[in-house]
Structure formats: structure tokens, C-alpha cells
Coordinates of C-alpha atoms in Angstrom, one line a residue:
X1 CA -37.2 38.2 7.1
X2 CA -37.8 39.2 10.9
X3 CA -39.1 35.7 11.2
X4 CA -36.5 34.0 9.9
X5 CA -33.7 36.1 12.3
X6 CA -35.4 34.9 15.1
X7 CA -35.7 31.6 13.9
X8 CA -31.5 31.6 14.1
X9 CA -31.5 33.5 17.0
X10 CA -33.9 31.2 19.2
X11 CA -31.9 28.2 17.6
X12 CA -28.1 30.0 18.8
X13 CA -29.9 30.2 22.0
X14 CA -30.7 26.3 22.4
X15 CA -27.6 25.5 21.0
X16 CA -25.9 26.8 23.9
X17 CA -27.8 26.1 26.6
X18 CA -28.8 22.5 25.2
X19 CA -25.9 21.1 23.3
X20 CA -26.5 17.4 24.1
X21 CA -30.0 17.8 23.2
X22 CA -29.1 19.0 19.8
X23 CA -26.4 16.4 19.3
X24 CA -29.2 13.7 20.1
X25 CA -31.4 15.0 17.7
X26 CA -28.4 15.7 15.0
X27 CA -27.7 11.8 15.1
X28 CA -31.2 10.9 15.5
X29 CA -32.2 12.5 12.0
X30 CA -29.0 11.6 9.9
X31 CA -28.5 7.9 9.5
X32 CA -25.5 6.4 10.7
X33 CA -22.2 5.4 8.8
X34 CA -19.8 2.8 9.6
X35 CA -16.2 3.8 8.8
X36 CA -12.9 1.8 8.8
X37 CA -9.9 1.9 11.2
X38 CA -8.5 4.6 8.8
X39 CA -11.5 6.6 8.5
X40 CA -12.8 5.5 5.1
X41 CA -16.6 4.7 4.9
X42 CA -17.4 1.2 4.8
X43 CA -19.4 0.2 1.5
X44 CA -22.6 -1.5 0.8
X45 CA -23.0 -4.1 -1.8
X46 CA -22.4 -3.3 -4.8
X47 CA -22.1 0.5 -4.1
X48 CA -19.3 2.1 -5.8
X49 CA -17.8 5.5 -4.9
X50 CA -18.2 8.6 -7.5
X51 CA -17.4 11.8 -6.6
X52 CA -16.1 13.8 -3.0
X53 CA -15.8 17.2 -2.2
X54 CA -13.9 18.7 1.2
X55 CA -15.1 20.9 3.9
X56 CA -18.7 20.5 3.1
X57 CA -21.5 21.8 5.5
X58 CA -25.0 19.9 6.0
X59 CA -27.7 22.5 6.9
X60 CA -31.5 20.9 7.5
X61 CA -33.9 24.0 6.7
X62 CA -35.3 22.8 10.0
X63 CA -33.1 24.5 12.3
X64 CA -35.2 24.0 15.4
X65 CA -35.0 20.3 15.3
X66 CA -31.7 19.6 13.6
X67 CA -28.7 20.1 14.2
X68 CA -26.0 21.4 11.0
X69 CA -22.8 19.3 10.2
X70 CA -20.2 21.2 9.7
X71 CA -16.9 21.2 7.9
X72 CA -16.9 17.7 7.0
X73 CA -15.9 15.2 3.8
X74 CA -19.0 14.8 1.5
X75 CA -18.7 11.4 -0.6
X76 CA -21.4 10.1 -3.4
X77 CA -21.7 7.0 -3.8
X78 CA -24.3 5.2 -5.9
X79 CA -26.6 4.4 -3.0
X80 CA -25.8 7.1 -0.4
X81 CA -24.0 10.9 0.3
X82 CA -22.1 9.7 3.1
X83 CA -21.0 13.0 5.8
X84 CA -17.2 12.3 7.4
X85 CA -16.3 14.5 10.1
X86 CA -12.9 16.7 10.0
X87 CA -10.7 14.7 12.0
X88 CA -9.1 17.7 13.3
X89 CA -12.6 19.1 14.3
X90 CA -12.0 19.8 18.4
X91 CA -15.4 18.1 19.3
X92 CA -15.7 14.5 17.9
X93 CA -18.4 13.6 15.2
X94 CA -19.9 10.3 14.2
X95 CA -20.2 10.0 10.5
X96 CA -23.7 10.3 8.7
X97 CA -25.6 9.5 5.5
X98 CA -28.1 9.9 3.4
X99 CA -29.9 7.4 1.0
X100 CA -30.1 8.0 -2.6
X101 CA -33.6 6.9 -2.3
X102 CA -35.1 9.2 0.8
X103 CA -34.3 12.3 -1.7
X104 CA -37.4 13.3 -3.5
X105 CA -36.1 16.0 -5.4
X106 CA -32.8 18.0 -6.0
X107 CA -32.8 21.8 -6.9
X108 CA -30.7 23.0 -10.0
X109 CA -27.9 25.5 -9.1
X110 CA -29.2 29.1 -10.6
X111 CA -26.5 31.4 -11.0
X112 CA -27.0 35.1 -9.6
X113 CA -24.8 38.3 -8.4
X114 CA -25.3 36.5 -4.7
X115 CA -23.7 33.4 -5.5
X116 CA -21.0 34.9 -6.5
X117 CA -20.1 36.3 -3.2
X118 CA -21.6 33.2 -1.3
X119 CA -19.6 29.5 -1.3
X120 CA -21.5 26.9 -3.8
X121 CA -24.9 25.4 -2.5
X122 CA -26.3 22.2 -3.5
X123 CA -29.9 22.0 -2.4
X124 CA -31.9 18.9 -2.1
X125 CA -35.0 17.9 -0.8
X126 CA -34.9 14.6 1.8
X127 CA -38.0 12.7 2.8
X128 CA -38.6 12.1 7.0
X129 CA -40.6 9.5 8.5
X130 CA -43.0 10.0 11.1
X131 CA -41.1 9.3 13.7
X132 CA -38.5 12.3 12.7
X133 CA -35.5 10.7 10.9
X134 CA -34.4 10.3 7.3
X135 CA -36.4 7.9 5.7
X136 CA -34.1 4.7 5.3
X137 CA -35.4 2.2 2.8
X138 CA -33.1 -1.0 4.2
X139 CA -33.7 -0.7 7.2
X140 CA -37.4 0.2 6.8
X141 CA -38.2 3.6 8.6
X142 CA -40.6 5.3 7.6
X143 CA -42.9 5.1 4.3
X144 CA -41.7 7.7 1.4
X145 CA -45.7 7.4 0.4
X146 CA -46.8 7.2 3.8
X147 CA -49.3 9.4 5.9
X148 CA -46.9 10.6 8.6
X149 CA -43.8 11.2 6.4
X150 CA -42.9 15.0 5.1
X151 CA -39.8 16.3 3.4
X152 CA -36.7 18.7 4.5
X153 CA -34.5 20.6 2.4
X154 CA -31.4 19.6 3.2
X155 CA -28.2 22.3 1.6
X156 CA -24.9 21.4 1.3
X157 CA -22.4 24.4 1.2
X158 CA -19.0 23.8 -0.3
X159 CA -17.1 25.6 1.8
X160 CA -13.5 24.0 0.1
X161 CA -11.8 23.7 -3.0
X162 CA -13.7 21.3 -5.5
X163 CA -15.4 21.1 -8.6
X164 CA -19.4 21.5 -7.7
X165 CA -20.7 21.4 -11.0
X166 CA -19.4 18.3 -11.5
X167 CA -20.4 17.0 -8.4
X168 CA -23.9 18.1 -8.9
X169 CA -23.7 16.6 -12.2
X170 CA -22.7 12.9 -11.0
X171 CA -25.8 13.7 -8.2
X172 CA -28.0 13.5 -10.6
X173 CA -26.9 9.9 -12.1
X174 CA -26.9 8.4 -9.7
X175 CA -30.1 9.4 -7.9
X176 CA -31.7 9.0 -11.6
X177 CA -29.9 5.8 -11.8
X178 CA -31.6 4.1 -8.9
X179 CA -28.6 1.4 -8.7
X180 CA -30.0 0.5 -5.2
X181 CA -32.8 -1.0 -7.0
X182 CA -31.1 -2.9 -8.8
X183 CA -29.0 -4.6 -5.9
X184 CA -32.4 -5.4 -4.4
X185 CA -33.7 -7.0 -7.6
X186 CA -30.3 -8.9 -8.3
X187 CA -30.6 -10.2 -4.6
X188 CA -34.3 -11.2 -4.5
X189 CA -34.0 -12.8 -8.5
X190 CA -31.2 -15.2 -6.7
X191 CA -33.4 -15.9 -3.7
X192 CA -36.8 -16.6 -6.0
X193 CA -34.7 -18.8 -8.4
X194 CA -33.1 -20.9 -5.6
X195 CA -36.5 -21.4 -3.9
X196 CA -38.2 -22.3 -7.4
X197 CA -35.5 -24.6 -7.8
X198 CA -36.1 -25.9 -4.2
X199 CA -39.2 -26.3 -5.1
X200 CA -38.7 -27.9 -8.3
X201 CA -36.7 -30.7 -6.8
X202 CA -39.3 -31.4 -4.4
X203 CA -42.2 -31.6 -6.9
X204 CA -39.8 -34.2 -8.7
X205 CA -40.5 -35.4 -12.2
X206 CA -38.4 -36.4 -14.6
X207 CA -38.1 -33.3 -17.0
X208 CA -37.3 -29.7 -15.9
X209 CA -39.4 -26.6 -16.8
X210 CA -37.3 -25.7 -19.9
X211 CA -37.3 -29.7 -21.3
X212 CA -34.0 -30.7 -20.6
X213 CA -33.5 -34.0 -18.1
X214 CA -33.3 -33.5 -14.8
X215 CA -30.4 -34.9 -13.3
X216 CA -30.6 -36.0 -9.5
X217 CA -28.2 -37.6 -7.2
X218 CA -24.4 -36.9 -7.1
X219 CA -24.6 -37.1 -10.9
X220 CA -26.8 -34.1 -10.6
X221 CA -24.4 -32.0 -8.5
X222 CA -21.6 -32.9 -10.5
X223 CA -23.5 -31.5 -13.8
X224 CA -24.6 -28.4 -11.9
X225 CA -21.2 -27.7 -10.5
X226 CA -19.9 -28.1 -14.2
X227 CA -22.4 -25.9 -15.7
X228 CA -21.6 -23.3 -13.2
X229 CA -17.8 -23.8 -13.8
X230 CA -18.5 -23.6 -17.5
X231 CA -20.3 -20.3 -17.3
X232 CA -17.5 -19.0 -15.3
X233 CA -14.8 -19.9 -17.9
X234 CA -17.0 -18.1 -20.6
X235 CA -17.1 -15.3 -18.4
X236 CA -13.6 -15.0 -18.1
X237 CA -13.1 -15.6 -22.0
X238 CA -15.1 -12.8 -22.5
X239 CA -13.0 -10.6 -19.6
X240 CA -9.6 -11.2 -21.3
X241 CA -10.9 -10.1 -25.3
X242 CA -9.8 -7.0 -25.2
X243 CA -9.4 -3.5 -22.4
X244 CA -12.8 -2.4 -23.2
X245 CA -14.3 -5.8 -21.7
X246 CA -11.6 -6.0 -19.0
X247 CA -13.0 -2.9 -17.8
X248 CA -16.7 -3.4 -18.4
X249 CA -16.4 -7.3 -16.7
X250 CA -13.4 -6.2 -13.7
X251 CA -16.9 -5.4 -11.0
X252 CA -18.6 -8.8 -12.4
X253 CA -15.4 -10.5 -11.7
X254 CA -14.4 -9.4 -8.3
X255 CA -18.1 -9.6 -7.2
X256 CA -17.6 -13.7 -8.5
X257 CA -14.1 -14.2 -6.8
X258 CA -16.2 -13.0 -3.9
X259 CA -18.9 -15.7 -4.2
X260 CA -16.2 -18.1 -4.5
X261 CA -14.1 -16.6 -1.2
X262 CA -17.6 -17.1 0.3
X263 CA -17.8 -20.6 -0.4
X264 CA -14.6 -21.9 0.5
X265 CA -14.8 -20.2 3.7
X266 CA -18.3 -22.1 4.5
X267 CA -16.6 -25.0 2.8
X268 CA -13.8 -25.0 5.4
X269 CA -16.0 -24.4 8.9
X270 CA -17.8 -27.6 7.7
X271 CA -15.3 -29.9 7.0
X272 CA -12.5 -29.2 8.8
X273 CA -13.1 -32.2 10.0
X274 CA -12.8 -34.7 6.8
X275 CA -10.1 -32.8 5.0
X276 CA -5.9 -33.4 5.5
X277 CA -3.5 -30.3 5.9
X278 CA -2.8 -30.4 2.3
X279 CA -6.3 -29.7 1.1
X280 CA -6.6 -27.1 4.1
X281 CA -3.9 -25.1 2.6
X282 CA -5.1 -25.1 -0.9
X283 CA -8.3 -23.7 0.5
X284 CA -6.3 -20.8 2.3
X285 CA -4.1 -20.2 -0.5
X286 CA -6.9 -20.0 -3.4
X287 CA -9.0 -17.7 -0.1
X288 CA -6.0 -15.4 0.3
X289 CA -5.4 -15.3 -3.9
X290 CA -9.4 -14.2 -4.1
X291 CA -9.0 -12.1 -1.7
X292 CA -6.3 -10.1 -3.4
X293 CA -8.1 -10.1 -6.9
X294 CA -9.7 -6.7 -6.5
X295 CA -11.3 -3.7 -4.7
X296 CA -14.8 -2.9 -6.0
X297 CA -14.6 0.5 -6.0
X298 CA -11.1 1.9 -5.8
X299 CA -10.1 5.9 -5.0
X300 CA -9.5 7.4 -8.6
X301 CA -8.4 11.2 -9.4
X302 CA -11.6 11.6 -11.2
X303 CA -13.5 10.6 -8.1
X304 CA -11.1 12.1 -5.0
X305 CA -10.1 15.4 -6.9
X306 CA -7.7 17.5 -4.9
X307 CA -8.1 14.9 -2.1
X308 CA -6.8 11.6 -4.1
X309 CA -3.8 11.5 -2.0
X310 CA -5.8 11.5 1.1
X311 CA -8.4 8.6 0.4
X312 CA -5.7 6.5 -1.1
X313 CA -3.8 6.7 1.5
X314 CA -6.6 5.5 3.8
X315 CA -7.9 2.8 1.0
X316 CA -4.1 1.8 0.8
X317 CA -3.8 1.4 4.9
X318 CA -7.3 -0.7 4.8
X319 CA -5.7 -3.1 2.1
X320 CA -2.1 -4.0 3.5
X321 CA -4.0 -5.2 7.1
X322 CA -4.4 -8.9 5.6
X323 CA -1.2 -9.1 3.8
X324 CA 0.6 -8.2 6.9
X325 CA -1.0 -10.0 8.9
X326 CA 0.6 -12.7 6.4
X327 CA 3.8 -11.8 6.5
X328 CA 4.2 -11.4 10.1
X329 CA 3.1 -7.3 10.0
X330 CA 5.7 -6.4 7.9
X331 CA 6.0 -6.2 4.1
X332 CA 8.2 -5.0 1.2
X333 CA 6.8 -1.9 -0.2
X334 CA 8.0 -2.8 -3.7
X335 CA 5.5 -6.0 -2.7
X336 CA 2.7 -4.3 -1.3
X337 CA 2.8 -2.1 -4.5
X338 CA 2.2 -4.7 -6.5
X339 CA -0.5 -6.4 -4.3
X340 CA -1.9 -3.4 -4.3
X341 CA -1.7 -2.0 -8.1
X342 CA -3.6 -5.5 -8.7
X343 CA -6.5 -5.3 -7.0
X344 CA -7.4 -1.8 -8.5
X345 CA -7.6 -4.1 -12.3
X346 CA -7.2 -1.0 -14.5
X347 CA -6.6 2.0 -12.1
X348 CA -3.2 1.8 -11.9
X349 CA -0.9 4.1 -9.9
X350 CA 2.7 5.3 -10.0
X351 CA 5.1 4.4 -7.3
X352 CA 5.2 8.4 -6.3
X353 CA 1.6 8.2 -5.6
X354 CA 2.5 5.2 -3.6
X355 CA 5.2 6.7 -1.8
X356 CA 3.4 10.2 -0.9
X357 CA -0.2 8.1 0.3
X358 CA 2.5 6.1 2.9
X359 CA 4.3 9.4 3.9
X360 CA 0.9 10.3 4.8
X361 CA 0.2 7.7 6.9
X362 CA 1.7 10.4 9.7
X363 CA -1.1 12.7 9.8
X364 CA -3.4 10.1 10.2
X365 CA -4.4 8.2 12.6
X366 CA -4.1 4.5 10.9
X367 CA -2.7 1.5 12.3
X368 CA 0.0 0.9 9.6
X369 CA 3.6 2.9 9.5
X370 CA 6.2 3.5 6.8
X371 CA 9.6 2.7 8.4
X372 CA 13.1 2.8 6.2
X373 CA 16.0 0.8 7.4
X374 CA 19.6 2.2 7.5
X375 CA 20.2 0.6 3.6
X376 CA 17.7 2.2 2.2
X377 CA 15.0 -0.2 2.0
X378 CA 11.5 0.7 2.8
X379 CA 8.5 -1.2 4.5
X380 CA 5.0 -1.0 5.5
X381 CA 4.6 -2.4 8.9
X382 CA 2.1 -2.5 11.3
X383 CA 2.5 0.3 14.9
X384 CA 1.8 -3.1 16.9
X385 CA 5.5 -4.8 15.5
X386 CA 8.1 -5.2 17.7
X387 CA 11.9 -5.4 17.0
X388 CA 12.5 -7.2 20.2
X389 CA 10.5 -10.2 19.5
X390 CA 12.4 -10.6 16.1
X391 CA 15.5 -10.0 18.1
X392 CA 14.6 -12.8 20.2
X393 CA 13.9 -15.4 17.7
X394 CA 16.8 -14.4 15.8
X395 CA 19.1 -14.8 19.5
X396 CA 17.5 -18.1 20.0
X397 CA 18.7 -19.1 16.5
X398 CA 21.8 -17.9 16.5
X399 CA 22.9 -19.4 20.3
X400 CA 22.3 -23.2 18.7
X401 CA 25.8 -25.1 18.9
X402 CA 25.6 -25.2 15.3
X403 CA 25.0 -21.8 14.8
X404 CA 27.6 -20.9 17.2
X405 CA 30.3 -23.0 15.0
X406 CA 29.1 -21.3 11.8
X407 CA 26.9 -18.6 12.1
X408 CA 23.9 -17.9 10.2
X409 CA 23.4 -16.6 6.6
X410 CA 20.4 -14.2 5.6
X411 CA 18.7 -17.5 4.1
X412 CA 18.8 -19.2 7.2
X413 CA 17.2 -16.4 9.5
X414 CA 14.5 -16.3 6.4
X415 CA 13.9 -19.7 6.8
X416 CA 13.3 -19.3 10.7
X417 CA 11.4 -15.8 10.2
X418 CA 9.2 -16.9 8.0
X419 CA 10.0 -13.6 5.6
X420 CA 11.9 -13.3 2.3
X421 CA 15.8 -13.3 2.5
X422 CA 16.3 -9.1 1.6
X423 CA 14.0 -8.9 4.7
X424 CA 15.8 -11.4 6.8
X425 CA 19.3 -9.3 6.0
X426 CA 18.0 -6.2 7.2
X427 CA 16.4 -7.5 10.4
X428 CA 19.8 -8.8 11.1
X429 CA 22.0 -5.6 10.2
X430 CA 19.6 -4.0 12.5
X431 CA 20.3 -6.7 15.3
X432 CA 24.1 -5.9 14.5
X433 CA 23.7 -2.1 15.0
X434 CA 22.0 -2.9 18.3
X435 CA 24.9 -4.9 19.6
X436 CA 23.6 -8.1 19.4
X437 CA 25.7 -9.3 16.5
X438 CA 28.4 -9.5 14.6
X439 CA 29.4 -9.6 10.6
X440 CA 31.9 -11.5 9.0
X441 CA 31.8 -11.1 5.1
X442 CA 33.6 -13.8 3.4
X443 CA 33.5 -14.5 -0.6
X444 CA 30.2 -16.8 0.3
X445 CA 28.6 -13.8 1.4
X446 CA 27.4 -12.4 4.8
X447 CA 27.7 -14.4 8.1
X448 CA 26.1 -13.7 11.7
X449 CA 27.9 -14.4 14.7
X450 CA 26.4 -14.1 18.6
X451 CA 28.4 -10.8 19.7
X452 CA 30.6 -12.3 22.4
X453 CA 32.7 -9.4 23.4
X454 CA 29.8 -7.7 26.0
X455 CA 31.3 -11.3 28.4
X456 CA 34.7 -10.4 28.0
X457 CA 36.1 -8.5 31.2
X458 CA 38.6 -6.0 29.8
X459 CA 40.8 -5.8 32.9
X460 CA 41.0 -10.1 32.7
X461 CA 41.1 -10.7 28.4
X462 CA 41.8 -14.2 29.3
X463 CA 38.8 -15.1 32.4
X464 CA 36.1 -17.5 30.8
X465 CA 33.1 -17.7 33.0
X466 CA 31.6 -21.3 33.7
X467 CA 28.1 -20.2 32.7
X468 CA 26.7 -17.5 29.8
X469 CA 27.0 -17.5 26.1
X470 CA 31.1 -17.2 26.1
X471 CA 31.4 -20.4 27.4
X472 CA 29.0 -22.1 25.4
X473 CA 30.8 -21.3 22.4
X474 CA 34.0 -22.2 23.5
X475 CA 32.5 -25.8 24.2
X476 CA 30.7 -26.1 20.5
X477 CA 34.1 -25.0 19.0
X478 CA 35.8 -27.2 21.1
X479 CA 33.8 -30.2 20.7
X480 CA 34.4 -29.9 16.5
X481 CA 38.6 -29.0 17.1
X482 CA 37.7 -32.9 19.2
X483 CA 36.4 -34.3 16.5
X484 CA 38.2 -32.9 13.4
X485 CA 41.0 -34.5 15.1
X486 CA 40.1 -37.7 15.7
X487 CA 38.9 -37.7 11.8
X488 CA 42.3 -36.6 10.5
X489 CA 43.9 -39.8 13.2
X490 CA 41.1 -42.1 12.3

């Protein structure tokens, strides 16, 4: 007991007189985790998120050496625990993690009058290399057999609102599901069978291992590609049976459509040269469709809990970056909604949990917005969009002699925009509130005119100026008046 107060008291002491020193060896134990402009942790292959739990502390048994993480977002995923700091922690974190496979053993919760009064503990043990860091099987530290490694209990404390049995529960599936085992086999099974094949097509011969004739040549290529295409019809067959297979074939098929992405993206950096603009923008459209066709592991209430609102607004704000970077950084909500409901395949949402994960967009620090436009309509658009550049193409369109005769309809700014007609319309009542135009509504609809009444000199109604927009106008209406005339004569 004494030893273990000093123990804390000798370790308060280097805290505060060493703080950098124990930061270095905080980040030098955990492993590091990449995270995403919105602060959700960036996935491995294949890894799939399962449970999360807020304001979680990380306490090492090792004091001396390590450091504790506290008050931060624990996520399990199939291959890691994966430590996010609080983002409104006053010193700044980097996020950490923990394989699945440098834990040796995890302790079962035993329920006592203590616990009671204490927050939940989840106790596991964690295997360290030799050279004094969590032993990382990817990247290849350390040996979990080897003579210089030893173990560290690592405890969790729950310190928030969350369901811990069932967290501890999914812990042990998927440490006792070893999926990151199976990722490596998967990835090494491809790599063997193309080099056998390699290897078969170099030893030639004029029959194949299994019997069959070997093709060679373009004929060859052309039977592989069909066989491959042939397979992936079946496997879609199979997809579309019934719910139960939809479900059970959605990661097979996004991991496919990802393959195929792959492909057309090599495809296009090496031929950009031999192929037309027509064949170029079937490649970007069938890209841009596969891109869209799901999200391997998407935020669920049964995984988020009380924070499903929170991830999916940061899942949500990670998604919409490349379709508005296709629509020119701003989209329809009603659009993005649907982009968005199908990627997840069969986790679904509701538009009010689409509306509250924007309105939280505020608290965080992401680099999309939700903006609402006098009408009513609402948007996702990117902080970086300006008004004033679309006012400026929408001036320059508007100033043409034709324009300037007629005006312009939502249709035609659409077509100049680049953005759907409801989008167009708003963009120019907004230009109208500023000043720069003006509305005439007619039984063909809505018409823009250049506002020319800023050029008019109030104390002189009747003084045109030689130069500026006023006079232009007056020449393109005069110029048809000319003509129109000389029709009607002629």
C-alpha cells in the first residue's frame, strides 16, 4: 500500500516538473492513429467499427514510464481500440491505438461493494516490445513470443454514460475473432495465386493445373475478363435474393465496387493518352457511381449509443467532401440525403437524424456548413464557398446584349452554373436581395434583369452616361427597336 502511494506521488512529481518528457513517452508507447478532417478515425482494410464508449480514461499500470489518457472517445473496432482525444480538452492530444492482436489477455469485470462506488473498469493486459512500445504486428515492432517483450495491464475507466457490459462483451469477439488474420490471409492468398499464375504462364504448356485449356493471347484475356465478369454477375444475383443476403453480401460488394474504382483509376493514368473525351467520361462517371455505392462500416445506434448523433455527423461531413466537390461545394440536402442513405445499404436513417447531425456541424470543427436561404431551402456547402464568385459569373451573364434585351430565367443561370435549376433560383433571389438584380414575374415565370437604378442620378432622372452598364443597355434595346422596325418596313 505505502509502496504504491509513493509510486503516484513520485509519478505527480515528474509530471510536473517533466511534462514533455512524459508526453514523449505517452506517444511513444501508444501507437498512432490517423483521423479525418472531422475527427473520425481513419479505417484499416477491412476493419469495421463495433462499439464506442465516451469519456474513457487509458491508465498503463506502469505509471513511471507512461503516461494516462484521459477523458477521451474509446472506439472498437475489429482490428484495434482506437483512443480520440476530447476536442474540448485545453491541451491538444494526438489520437492513439491499440491492436487487437498485442492484447494477451483481458480480465472479466467481478462485481464487488467497491465497484459500486467506483466508475466501470475494463482491464486488459497489452504485450510491449523491447524497445518499450505496444507491440504492433503491421508494422512489425516487437515479437509477442520474443525474448525482450513483457506485458502491461492497461485499464480503461468509463468515466461517461455508456453501456460497459456490452462493450466488454463485443471486446471479447472481436479479440477472439482474430479478423486481422484473416485480412492478412485474404491478402497474401491473392498475392500467392497471382504469382502461381505468373508462374504458370511462364512454365507454358498447353493444359492448366485443374485440366481445362489454357488460353493465351488476347483470346486468353478476353476469357479471363469474362470469367471474372461472370462471377461478378453471380455474385450480384446472389446479393439481390432476398434482405438476409443483401445484408450478408453489402461488405463483399462495396469491397468489389472498390477493386473496380481501383482499376479504372490505373486504367485512366495509363491511357489517357489513347482514349477520346467520351470514353474519359464514362470512366469518371462509372468512378464517381462506385464511389458512392457504400461505406464499409457506417455509424449505427447499436454501435455509437448515446453518441450516434455525434459520429454521424462527422461520418456525414467526411462523405459530402466529393460530392461537393462535384457540384461546385454546394449541394441540395434533400440530394445529399439520398447520396448518403445509399451508401449505408441497409442502415437507413430518418431525415431528423439528418437534420440534427448537420445542425451539429457547429460544434465541430469540420469543413462543411449547413446554410438555409430566405425560401426555406436548405444546403450543405462547403466554409471555403463564396457568394461573390457566383455573383460574378452570374453579372457576367446577365450584362450579355442578349441578356440585357431579355433577361435570364433560373434555367439559363443553371445552365451557366453548372447546378440544378431550384439551386440556380435561389442563387439569384439572393443576388436580388443584395442589389444586384431585379425580378420581373410574368406568366412564363421568373425573369432577371441587371439592376440599373444604382446609375441613375436622382437629381438628373433623364442624364445617360457615355460609359457603364446604363448605357449599354440602352444600345442593346436600341439596336432590336432598329431592327424590329426595319422587319415590320421590309
Amino acid at each position: 500500500m505505502l509502496q504504491n502511494l509513493e509510486q503516484k506521488k513520485s509519478f505527480l512529481i515528474s509530471r510536473k516538473k517533466y511534462p514533455k518528457l512524459i508526453a514523449a513517452g505517452m506517444s511513444n508507447f501508444f501507437s498512432k492513429a490517423e483521423v479525418t478532417s472531422s475527427g473520425r478515425p481513419v479505417l484499416l482494410h477491412n476493419e469495421v467499427e463495433c462499439h464506442l464508449l465516451s469519456a474513457v480514461d487509458l491508465e498503463p499500470e506502469d505509471h513511471r514510464h507512461f503516461s494516462l489518457l484521459k477523458s477521451g472517445l474509446l472506439i472498437l473496432t475489429t482490428h484495434r481500440l482506437i483512443w480520440l482525444p476530447s476536442y474540448s480538452a485545453s491541451t491538444p492530444t494526438s489520437a492513439s491505438a491499440i491492436p487487437l492482436a498485442a492484447i494477451s489477455h483481458i480480465f472479466s469485470s467481478k462485481k464487488s461493494l467497491k465497484s459500486v462506488f467506483h466508475s466501470p473498469r475494463i482491464r486488459f493486459q497489452v504485450l510491449v516490445s523491447s524497445d518499450g512500445r505496444v507491440f504492433d504486428p503491421s508494422s512489425g515492432s516487437g515479437s509477442s513470443s520474443g525474448s525482450g517483450s513483457r506485458s502491461v495491464v492497461v485499464t480503461a475507466v468509463i468515466r461517461g454514460k455508456g453501456d460497459c457490459d456490452g462493450f466488454l462483451v463485443k471486446f471479447w469477439d472481436s479479440w477472439r475473432a482474430r479478423a486481422w488474420e484473416t485480412t492478412k490471409t485474404s491478402s497474401s492468398g491473392s498475392g500467392s495465386a497471382s504469382g502461381s499464375g505468373a508462374a504458370t504462364g511462364i512454365g507454358g504448356g498447353l493444359y492448366s493445373s485443374d485440366g481445362s485449356v489454357r488460353m493465351v493471347g488476347v483470346a486468353g484475356i478476353l476469357r479471363k475478363e469474362q470469367e471474372m465478369w461472370e462471377s461478378t454477375d453471380k455474385s450480384l444475383q446472389d446479393a439481390f435474393q432476398d434482405l438476409n443476403a443483401l445484408m450478408s453480401k453489402a461488405k463483399e460488394m462495396v469491397m468489389l465496387a472498390e477493386k473496380m474504382r481501383q482499376k479504372l483509376l490505373s486504367g485512366t493514368s495509363s491511357q489517357t493518352s489513347g482514349t477520346n473525351d467520351e470514353d474519359m467520361g464514362s470512366k469518371e462517371e462509372m468512378q464517381d457511381w462506385l464511389l458512392s455505392v457504400g461505406i464499409i462500416s457506417p455509424v449505427t445506434k447499436e454501435s455509437a449509443g448515446a453518441l450516434y448523433h455525434q459520429q454521424l455527423s462527422r461520418q456525414l461531413a467526411d462523405f459530402v467532401r466529393i460530392p461537393l466537390e462535384r457540384a461546385g461545394g454546394m449541394i441540395n440536402l434533400i440530394d445529399a440525403y439520398c447520396l448518403f442513405n445509399r451508401a449505408r445499404g441497409t442502415e437507413l436513417i430518418s431525415p431528423d437524424d439528418m437534420l440534427q447531425a448537420c445542425s451539429l456541424w457547429e460544434k465541430f470543427d469540420v469543413p462543411v456548413m449547413l446554410r438555409k436561404f430566405d425560401s426555406g431551402v436548405m444546403v450543405i456547402q462547403n466554409k471555403s464557398h463564396s457568394d461573390e464568385e457566383v455573383f460574378a459569373r452570374i453579372k457576367s451573364l446577365v450584362t450579355k446584349p442578349e441578356a440585357l434585351r431579355t433577361g435570364i430565367s433560373p434555367t439559363d443561370a443553371a445552365m451557366t452554373l453548372g447546378i440544378a435549376p431550384a439551386m440556380a433560383k435561389e442563387h439569384l433571389l439572393t443576388a436580388e436581395s443584395k442589389g444586384l438584380l431585379c425580378r420581373d414575374i410574368s406568366p412564363d415565370g421568373f425573369r432577371f434583369y441587371i439592376n440599373l437604378f444604382p446609375e441613375i442620378d436622382p437629381c438628373n432622372m433623364y442624364f445617360v452616361k457615355d460609359y457603364g452598364i446604363c448605357s449599354t443597355w440602352i444600345k442593346a434595346v436600341s439596336t432590336t427597336g432598329i431592327g424590329e422596325r426595319s422587319s415590320t418596313f421590309r
